Short mmCIF file of C-alpha atoms in Angstrom, two decimals:
data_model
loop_
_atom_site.label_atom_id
_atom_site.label_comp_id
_atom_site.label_asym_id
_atom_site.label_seq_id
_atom_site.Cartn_x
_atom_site.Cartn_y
_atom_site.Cartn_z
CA UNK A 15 -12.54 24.72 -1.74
CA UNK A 16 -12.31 20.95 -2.53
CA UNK A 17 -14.60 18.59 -1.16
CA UNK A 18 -14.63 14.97 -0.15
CA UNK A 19 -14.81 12.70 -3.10
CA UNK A 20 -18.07 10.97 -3.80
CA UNK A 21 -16.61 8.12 -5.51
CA UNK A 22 -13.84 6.16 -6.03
CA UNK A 23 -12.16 6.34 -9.20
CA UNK A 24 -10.72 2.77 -10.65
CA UNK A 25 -7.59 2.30 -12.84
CA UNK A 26 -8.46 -1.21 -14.58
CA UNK A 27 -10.82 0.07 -17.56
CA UNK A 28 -7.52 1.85 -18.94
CA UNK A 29 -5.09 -1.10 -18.24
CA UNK A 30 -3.40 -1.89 -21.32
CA UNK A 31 -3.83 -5.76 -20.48
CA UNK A 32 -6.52 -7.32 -18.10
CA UNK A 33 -4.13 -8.09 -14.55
CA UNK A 34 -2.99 -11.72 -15.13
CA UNK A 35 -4.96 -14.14 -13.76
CA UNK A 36 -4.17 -15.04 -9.48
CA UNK A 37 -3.15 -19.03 -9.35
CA UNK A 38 -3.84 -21.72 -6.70
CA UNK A 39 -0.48 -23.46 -4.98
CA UNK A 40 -1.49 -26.45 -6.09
CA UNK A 41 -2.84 -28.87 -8.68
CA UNK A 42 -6.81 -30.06 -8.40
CA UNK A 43 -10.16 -30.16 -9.49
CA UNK A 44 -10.17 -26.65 -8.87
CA UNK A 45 -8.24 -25.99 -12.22
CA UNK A 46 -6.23 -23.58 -10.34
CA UNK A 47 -9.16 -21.18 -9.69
CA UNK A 48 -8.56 -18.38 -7.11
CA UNK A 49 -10.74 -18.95 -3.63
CA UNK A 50 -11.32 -15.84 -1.80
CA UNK A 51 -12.47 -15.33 1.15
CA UNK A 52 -13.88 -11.16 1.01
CA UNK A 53 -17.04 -9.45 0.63
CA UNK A 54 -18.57 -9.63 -2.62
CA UNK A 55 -17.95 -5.62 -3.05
CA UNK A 56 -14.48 -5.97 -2.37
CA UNK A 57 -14.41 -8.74 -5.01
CA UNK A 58 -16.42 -6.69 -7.37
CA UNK A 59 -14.07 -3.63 -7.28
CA UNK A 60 -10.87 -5.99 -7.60
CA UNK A 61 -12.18 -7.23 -11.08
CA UNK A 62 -14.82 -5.44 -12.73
CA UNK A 63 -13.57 -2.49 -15.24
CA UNK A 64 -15.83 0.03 -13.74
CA UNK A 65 -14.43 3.30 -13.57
CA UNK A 66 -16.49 5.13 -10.32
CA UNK A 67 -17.67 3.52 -7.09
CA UNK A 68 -19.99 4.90 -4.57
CA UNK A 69 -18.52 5.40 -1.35
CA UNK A 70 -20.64 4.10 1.23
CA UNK A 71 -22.37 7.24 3.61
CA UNK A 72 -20.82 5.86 6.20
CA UNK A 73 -16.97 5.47 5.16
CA UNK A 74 -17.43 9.14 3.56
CA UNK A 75 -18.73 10.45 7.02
CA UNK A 76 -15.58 8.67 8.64
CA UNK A 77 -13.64 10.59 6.18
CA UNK A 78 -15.07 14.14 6.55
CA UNK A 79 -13.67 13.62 9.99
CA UNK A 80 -9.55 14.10 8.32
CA UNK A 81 -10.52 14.87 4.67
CA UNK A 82 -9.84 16.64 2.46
CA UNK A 83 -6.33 16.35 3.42
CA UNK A 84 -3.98 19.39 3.00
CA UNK A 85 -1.60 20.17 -0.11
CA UNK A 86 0.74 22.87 -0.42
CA UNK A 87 3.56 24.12 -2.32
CA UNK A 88 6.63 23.40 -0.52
CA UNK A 89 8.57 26.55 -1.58
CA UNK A 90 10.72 26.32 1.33
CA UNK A 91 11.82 22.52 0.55
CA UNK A 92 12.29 23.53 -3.00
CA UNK A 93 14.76 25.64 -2.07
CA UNK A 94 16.75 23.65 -0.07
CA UNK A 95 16.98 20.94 -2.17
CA UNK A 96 18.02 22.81 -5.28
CA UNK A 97 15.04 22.64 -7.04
CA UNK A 98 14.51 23.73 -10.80
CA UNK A 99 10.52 22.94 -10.70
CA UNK A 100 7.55 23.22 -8.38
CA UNK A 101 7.15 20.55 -5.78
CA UNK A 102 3.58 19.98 -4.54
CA UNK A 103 3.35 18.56 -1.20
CA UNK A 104 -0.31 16.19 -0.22
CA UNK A 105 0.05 15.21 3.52
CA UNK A 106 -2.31 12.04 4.68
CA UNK A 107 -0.13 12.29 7.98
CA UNK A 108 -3.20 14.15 10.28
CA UNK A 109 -5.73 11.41 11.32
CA UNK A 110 -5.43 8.91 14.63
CA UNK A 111 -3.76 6.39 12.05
CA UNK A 112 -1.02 9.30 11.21
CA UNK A 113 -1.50 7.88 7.66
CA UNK A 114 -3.02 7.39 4.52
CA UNK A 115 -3.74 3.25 5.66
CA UNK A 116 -6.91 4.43 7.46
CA UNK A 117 -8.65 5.23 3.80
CA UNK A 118 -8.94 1.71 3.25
CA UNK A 119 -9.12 0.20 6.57
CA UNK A 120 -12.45 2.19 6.99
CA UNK A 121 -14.03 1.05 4.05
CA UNK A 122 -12.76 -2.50 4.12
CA UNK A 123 -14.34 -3.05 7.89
CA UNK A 124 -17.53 -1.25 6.97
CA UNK A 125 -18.04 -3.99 4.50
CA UNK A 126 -16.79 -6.52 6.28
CA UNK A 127 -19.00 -5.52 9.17
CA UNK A 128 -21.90 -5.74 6.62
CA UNK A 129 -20.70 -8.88 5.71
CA UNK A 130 -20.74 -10.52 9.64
CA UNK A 131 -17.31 -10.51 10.52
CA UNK A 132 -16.73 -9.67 14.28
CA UNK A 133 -13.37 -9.85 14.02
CA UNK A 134 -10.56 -8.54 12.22
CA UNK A 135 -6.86 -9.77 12.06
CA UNK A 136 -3.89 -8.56 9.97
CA UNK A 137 -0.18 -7.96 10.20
CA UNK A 138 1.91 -4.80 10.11
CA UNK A 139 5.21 -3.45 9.54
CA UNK A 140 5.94 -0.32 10.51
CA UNK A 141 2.49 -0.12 13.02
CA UNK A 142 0.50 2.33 10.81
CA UNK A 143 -1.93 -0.28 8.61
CA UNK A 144 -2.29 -1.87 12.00
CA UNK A 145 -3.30 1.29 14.01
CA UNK A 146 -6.11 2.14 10.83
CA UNK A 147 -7.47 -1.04 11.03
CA UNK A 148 -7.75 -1.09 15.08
CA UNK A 149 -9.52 2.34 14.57
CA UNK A 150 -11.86 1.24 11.29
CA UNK A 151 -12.66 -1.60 13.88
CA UNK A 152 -13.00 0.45 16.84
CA UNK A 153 -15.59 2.53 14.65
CA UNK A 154 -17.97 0.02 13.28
CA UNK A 155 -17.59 -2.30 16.27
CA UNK A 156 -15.53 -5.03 15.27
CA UNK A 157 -12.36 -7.20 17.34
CA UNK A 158 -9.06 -6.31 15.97
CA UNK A 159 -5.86 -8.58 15.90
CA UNK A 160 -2.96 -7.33 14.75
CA UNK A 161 0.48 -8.98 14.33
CA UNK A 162 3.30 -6.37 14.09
CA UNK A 163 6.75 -7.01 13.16
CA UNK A 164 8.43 -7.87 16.41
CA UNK A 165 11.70 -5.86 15.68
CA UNK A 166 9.77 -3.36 14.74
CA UNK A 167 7.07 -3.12 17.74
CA UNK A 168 10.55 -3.13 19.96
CA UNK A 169 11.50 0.05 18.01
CA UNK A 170 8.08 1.60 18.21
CA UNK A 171 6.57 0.61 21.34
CA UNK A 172 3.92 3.32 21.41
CA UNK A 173 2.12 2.20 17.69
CA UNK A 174 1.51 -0.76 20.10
CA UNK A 175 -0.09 1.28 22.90
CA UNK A 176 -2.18 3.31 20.17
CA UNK A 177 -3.14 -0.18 18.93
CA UNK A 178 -3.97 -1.19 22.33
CA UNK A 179 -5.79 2.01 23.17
CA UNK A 180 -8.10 1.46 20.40
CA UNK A 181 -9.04 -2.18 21.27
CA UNK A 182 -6.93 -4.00 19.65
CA UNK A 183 -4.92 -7.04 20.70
CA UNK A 184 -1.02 -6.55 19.71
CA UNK A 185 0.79 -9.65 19.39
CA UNK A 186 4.92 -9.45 18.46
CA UNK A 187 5.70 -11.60 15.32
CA UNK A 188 7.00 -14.08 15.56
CA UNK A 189 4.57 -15.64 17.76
CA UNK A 190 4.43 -19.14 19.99
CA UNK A 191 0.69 -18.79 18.47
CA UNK A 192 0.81 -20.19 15.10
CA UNK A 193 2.69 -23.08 12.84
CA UNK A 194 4.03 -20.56 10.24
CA UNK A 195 6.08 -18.76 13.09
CA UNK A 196 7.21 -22.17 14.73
CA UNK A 197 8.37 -23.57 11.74
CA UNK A 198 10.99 -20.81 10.96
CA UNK A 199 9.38 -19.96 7.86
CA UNK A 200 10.02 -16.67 5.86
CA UNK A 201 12.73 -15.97 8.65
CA UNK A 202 14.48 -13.14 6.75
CA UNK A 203 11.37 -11.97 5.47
CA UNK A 204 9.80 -10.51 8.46
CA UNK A 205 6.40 -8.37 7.22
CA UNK A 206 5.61 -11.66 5.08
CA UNK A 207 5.58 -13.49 8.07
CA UNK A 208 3.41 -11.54 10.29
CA UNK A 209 0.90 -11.33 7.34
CA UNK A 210 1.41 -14.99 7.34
CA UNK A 211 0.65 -15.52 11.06
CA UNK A 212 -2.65 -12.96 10.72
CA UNK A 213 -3.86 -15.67 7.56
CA UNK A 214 -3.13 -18.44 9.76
CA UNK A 215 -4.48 -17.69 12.81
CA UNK A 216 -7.92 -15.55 11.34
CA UNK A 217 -8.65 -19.15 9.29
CA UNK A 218 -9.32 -20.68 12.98
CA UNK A 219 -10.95 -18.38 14.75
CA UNK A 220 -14.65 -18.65 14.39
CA UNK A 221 -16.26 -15.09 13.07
CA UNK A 222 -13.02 -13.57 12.14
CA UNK A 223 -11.59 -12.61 9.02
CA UNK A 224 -8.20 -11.67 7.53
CA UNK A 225 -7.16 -8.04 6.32
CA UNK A 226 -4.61 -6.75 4.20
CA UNK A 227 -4.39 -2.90 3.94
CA UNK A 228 -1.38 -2.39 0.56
CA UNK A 229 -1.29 -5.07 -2.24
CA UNK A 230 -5.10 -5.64 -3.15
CA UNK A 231 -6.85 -3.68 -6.07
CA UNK A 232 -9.59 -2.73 -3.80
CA UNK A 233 -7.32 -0.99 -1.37
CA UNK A 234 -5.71 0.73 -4.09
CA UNK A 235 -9.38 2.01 -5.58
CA UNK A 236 -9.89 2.96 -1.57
CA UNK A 237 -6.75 5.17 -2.14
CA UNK A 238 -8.18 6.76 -4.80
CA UNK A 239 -9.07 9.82 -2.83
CA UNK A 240 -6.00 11.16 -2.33
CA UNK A 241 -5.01 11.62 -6.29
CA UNK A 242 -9.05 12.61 -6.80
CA UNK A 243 -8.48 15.25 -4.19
CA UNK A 244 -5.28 16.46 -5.05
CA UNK A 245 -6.56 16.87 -8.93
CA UNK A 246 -9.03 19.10 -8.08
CA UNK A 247 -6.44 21.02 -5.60
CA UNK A 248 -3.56 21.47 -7.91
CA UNK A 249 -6.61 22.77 -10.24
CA UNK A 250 -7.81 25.15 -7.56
CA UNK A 251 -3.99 26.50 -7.09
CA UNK A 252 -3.63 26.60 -10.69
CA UNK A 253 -0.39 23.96 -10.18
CA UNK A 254 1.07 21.94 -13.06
CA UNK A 255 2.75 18.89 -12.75
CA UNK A 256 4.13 16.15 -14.82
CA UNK A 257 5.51 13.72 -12.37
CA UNK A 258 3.63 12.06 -9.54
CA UNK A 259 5.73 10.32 -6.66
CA UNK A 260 4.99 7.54 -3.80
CA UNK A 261 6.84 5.58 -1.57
CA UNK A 262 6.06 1.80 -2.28
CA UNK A 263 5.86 -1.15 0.34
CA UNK A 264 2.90 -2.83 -1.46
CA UNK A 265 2.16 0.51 -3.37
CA UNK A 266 -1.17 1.63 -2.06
CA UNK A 267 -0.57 5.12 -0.91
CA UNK A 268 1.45 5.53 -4.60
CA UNK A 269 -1.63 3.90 -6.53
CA UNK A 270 -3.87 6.43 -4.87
CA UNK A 271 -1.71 9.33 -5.38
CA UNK A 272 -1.02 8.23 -8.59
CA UNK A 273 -3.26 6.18 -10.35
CA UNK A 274 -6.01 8.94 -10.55
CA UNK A 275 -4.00 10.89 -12.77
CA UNK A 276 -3.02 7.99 -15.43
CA UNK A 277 -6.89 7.62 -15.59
CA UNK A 278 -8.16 11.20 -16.16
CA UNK A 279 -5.24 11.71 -18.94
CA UNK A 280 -6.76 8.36 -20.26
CA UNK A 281 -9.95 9.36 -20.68
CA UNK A 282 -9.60 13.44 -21.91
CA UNK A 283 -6.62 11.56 -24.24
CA UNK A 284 -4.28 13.70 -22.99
CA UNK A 285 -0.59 12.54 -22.04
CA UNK A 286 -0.16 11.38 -18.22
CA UNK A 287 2.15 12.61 -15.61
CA UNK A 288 5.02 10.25 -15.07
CA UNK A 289 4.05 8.12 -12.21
CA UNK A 290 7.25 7.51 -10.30
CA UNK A 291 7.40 4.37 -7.61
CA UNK A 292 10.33 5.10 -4.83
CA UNK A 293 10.89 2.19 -3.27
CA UNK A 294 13.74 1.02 -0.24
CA UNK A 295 17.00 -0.25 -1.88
CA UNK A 296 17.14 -2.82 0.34
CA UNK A 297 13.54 -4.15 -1.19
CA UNK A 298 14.35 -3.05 -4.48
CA UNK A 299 11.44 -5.05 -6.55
CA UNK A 300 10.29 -2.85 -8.89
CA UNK A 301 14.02 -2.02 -9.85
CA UNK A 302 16.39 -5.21 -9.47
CA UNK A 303 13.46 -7.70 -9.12
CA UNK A 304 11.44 -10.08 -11.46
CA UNK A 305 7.44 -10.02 -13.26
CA UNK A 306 6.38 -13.45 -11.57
CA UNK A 307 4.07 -15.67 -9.76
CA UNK A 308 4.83 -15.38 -6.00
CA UNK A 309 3.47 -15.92 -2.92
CA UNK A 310 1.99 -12.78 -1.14
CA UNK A 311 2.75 -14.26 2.26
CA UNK A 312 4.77 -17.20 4.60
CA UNK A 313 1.59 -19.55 4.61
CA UNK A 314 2.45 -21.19 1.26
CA UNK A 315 -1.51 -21.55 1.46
CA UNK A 316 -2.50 -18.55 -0.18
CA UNK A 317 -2.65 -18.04 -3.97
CA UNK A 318 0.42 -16.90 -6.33
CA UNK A 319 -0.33 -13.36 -7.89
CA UNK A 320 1.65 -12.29 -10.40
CA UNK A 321 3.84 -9.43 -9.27
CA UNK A 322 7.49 -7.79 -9.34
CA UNK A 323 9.51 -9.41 -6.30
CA UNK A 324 12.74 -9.75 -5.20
CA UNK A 325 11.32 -13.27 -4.10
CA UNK A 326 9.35 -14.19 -1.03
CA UNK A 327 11.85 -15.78 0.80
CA UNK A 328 14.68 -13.26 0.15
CA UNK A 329 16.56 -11.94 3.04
CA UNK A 330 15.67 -8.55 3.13
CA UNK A 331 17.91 -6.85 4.80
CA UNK A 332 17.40 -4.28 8.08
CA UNK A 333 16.22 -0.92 7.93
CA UNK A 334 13.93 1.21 9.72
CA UNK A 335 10.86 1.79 6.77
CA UNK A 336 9.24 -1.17 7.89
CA UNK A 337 6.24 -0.42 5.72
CA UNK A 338 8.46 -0.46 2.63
CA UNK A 339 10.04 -3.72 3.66
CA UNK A 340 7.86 -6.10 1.43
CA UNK A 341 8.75 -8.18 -1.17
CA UNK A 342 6.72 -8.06 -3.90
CA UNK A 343 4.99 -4.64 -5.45
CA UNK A 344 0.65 -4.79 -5.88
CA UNK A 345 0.09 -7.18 -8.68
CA UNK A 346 -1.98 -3.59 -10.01
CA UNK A 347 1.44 -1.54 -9.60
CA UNK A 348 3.42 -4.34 -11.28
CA UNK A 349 1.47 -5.03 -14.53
CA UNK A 350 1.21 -0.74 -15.00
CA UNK A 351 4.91 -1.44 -14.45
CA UNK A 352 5.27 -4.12 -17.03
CA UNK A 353 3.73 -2.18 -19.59
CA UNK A 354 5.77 0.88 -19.06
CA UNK A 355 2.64 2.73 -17.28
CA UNK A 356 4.95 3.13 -14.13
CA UNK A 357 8.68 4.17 -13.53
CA UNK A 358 10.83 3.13 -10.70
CA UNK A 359 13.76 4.57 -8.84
CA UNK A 360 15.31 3.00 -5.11
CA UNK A 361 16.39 5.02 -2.42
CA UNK A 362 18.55 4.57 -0.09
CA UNK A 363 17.63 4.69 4.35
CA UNK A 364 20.09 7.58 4.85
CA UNK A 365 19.02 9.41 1.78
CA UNK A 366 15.40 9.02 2.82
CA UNK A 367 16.22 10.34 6.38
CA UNK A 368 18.52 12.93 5.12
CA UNK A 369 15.15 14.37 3.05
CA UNK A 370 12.74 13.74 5.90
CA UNK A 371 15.08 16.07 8.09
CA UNK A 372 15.17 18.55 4.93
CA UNK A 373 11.58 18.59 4.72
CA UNK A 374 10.99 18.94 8.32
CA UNK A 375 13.35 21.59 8.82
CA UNK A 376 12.17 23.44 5.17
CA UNK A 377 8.42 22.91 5.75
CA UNK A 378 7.68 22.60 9.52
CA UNK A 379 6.58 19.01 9.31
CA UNK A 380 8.12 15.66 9.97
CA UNK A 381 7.22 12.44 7.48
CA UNK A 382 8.10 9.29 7.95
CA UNK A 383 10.63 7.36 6.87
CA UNK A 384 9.00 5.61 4.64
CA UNK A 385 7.41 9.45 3.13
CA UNK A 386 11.17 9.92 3.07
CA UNK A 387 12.19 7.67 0.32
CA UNK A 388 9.22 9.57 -1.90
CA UNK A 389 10.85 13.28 -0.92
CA UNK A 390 14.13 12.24 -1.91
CA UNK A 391 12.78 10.77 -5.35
CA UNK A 392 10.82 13.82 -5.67
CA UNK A 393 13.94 16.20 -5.11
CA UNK A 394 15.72 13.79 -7.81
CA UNK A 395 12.66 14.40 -9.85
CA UNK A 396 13.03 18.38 -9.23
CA UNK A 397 16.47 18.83 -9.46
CA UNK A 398 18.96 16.94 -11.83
CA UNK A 399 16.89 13.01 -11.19
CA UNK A 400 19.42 10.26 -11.82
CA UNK A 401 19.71 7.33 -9.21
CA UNK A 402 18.74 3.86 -9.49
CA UNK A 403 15.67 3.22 -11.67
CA UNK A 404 14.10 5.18 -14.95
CA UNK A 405 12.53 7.88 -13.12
CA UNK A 406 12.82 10.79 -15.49
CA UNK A 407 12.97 14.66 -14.58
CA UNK A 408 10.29 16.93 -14.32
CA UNK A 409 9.59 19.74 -16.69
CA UNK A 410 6.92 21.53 -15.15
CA UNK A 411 5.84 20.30 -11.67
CA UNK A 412 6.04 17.71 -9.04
CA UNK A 413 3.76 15.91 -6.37
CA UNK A 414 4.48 13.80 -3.83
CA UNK A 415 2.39 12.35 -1.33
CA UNK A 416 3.57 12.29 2.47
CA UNK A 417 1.79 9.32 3.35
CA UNK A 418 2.72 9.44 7.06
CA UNK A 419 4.13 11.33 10.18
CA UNK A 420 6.93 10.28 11.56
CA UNK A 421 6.59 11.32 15.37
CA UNK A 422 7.06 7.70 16.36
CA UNK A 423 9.85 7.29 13.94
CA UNK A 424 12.51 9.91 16.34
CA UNK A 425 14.25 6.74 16.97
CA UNK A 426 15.44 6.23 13.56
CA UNK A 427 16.19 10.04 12.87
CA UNK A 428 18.29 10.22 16.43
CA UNK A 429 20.28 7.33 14.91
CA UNK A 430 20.68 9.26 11.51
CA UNK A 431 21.70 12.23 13.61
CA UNK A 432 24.25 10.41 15.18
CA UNK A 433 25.55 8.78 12.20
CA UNK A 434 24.71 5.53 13.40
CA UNK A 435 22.91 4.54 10.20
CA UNK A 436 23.90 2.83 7.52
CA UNK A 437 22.64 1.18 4.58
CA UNK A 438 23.23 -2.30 3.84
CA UNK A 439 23.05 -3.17 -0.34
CA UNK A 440 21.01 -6.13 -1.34
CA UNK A 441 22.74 -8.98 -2.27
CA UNK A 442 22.47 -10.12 -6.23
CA UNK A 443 22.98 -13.57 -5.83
CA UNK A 444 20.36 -13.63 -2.74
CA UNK A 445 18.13 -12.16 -4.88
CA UNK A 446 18.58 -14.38 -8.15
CA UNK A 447 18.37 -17.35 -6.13
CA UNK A 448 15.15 -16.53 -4.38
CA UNK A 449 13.59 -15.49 -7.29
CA UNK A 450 15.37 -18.85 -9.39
CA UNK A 451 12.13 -20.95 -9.55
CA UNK A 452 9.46 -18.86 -9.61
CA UNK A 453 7.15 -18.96 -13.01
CA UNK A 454 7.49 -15.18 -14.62
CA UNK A 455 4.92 -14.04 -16.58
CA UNK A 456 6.43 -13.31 -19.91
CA UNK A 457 7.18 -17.11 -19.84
CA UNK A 458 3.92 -18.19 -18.93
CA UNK A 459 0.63 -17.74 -19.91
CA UNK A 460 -2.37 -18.69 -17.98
CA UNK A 461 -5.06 -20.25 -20.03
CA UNK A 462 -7.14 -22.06 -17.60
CA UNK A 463 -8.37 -18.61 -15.92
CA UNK A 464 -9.50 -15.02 -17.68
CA UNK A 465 -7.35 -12.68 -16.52
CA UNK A 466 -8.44 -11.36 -13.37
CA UNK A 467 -11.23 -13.44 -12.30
CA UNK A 468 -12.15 -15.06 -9.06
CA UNK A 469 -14.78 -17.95 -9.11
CA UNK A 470 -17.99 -17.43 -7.24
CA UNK A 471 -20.55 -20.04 -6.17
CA UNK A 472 -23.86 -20.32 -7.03
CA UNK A 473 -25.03 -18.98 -3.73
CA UNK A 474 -23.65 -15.75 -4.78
CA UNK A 475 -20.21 -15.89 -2.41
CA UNK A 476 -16.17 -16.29 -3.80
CA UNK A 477 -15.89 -20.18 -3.87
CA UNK A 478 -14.27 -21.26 -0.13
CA UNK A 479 -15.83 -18.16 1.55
CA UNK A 480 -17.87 -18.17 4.93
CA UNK A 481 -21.25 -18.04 5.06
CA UNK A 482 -22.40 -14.48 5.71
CA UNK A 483 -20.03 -12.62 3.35
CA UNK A 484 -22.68 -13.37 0.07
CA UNK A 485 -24.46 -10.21 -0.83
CA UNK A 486 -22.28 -7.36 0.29
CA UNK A 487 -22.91 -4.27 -1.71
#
């Protein structure tokens, strides 16, 4: 029987490059150094190449409470989508979160708690990074803030009321509450806005902190546990696979189910799974999109990382996976990307739906739609592949992770019953023009700053940090 992991298991010491180097938004005396404003463990496991981390007692008691999380064959599935291959099923669907988010949110407000923050304050999509972090607040204590996508929150009124039973304040983005929502910023772009309000309005409110639950390296590390447990389970069922598939927003719940595995065949030498990214078409970054410096958010304030993005103030159009409607890809994802480390492929809303009914129907469970787009990739990846992107076909086995349930999601799959959906293509000439003056990486190198590194002060804190979050271990 498999147990909770111990430790986290990181990616970086097996990077083929060091992660180019985050960038200021402006010219200084800073030299363009990165300010951050974390807990010095949360810095520390976004830089150092240290393979394992500790989890903290307390995070790995929170997780005993949902983990080990289940993984099964999905014989049933297999069959009904043609098949050739074993598909391997890991659900992160069963905690109060109903996803995979709350593995990070409860280690990033233990340490933030540690650290003095009383309050935290993000922005969601789709609901489910905000309902983790209300209950990783509710847990250690903290205020919560969250700013959810307002079309979004309209759809899914009850994420809201789980929010709200939890403690949290909900607020609908766009707000009357900040300047980044009155000025009309990022109008088309509506997750990078809410993050945007959550920056905006955590940076004046005394003891309160911003939180981002996808694109950081530390969140991805906190994902870990998912590829770490389903290693040891595929072991246990004697399962082999050589593809490894996520749905990617950000990428976190694909860098934990899939990042484990690039770094155990790195260091027994032995040839990796192919580690296959599904992301929306209508976001389709990692696919149609471009390596450059871009903003992570609609402040303007906060630094450039380098990433693959379809531009930060693209258009992107309507759908109902919220949580894959972002941008740009984890700066972590998109350099593993660069280097050929991680394949791609973009899936339509409809096909997504159309393999979250499949799966429900085959398998007795209903994912999200965002788990969608990674069941259809993985039936691609299972059957004859093809589709938009380089994801190849398996030979031997495949796993997917089911990063969420989709029980407040019947909206979208009562519309795709009654063939109300349909999918909207992104637009090529949106796309090249949002992405027309950003910096990409191949063009420019960044010699003021090692890769990777964010300055800290002499006191022991990230330069530009509060007091109080110096020392965190």
């Amino acid at each position: 029987m498999s147990e909770v992991p111990r430790r986290w298991r990181s990616v970086l010491p097996h990077l083929k490059q060091p992660l180019p180097a985050d960038r200021t938004q402006h010219s200084g005396a800073d030299g363009g150094i990165v300010q951050a404003n974390l807990p010095m463990e949360l810095v520390r496991q976004s830089v150092r190449p240290r393979e394992y981390w500790d989890i903290p007692e307390e995070v790995a008691d929170a997780y005993r409470r949902f983990r080990p999380t289940p993984l099964w064959r999905a014989r049933a599935f297999e069959k009904a989508v043609g098949a050739r291959v074993p598909v391997w099923v890991k659900y992160e669907g069963g905690n109060i979160s109903g996803s995979h988010k709350l593995n990070t949110a409860l280690a990033q407000a233990y340490y933030y708690h540690r650290a003095g923050v009383e309050e935290l304050v993000t922005g969601t999509g789709a609901g489910q990074w905000g309902t983790a972090l209300a209950a990783a607040c509710a847990r250690f204590g903290m205020r919560c803030t969250v700013f959810m996508v307002g079309t979004s929150l309209e759809r899914k009124p009850y994420r809201g009321v789980l929010m709200r039973m939890l403690g949290a304040r909900v607020i609908s983005s766009p707000s009357p509450l900040t300047e980044v929502a009155r000025s009309g910023r990022s109008a088309g772009n509506s997750l990078s806005l809410a993050i945007g309000e959550a920056v905006e309005y955590a940076a004046r409110t005394s003891g309160a902190a911003f939180c981002i639950g996808s694109g950081e390296t530390y969140s991805i590390l906190h994902q870990s546990v998912i590829g770490l447990e389903a290693i040891d389970q595929l072991a246990e069922e004697g399962g082999e696979v050589d593809a490894v598939v996520g749905c990617v927003g950000a990428g976190s719940n694909f860098g934990g189910i899939a990042l484990p595995f690039h770094a155990a065949a790195a260091a027994e030498g032995t040839e990796a799974p192919a580690l296959i990214a599904a992301e929306s078409s209508t976001t389709p970054k990692l696919t149609r999109g471009v390596y450059a410096y871009d903003r992570t958010d609609a402040t303007g304030t906060s630094p450039l990382e380098a990433m693959y993005t379809v531009g930060s103030d693209y258009g992107i159009p309507d759908s109902h996976s919220a949580g894959l409607r972002y941008h740009g890809a984890a700066k972590l994802v998109s350099a593993m990307r660069h280097a050929g480390q991680v394949r791609a492929t973009a899936v339509d809303q409809v096909a997504a739906l159309a393999a979250g009914r499949a799966f429900t129907t085959a398998e007795m469970t209903l994912p999200a739609p965002e788990s969608g787009h990674a069941l259809a990739a993985a039936a691609r990846a299972a059957g004859d592949g093809g589709g938009d992107g380089d994801a190849p076909r398996a030979r031997t086995g495949v796993l997917v992770c089911v990063s969420g349930h989709g029980y407040l999601d019947l909206g979208a799959y009562q519309q795709f019953l009654d063939g109300e959906l349909a999918d909207r293509a992104p637009d090529p000439a949106a796309i090249a023009d949002a992405v027309a003056g950003l910096a990409r990486i191949d063009a420019a190198a960044d010699a003021e700053t090692a890769p990777g590194r964010i300055t800290v002060t002499a006191g022991g804190r990230p330069a530009g940090a509060p007091a109080g979050l110096e020392g965190t271990r």
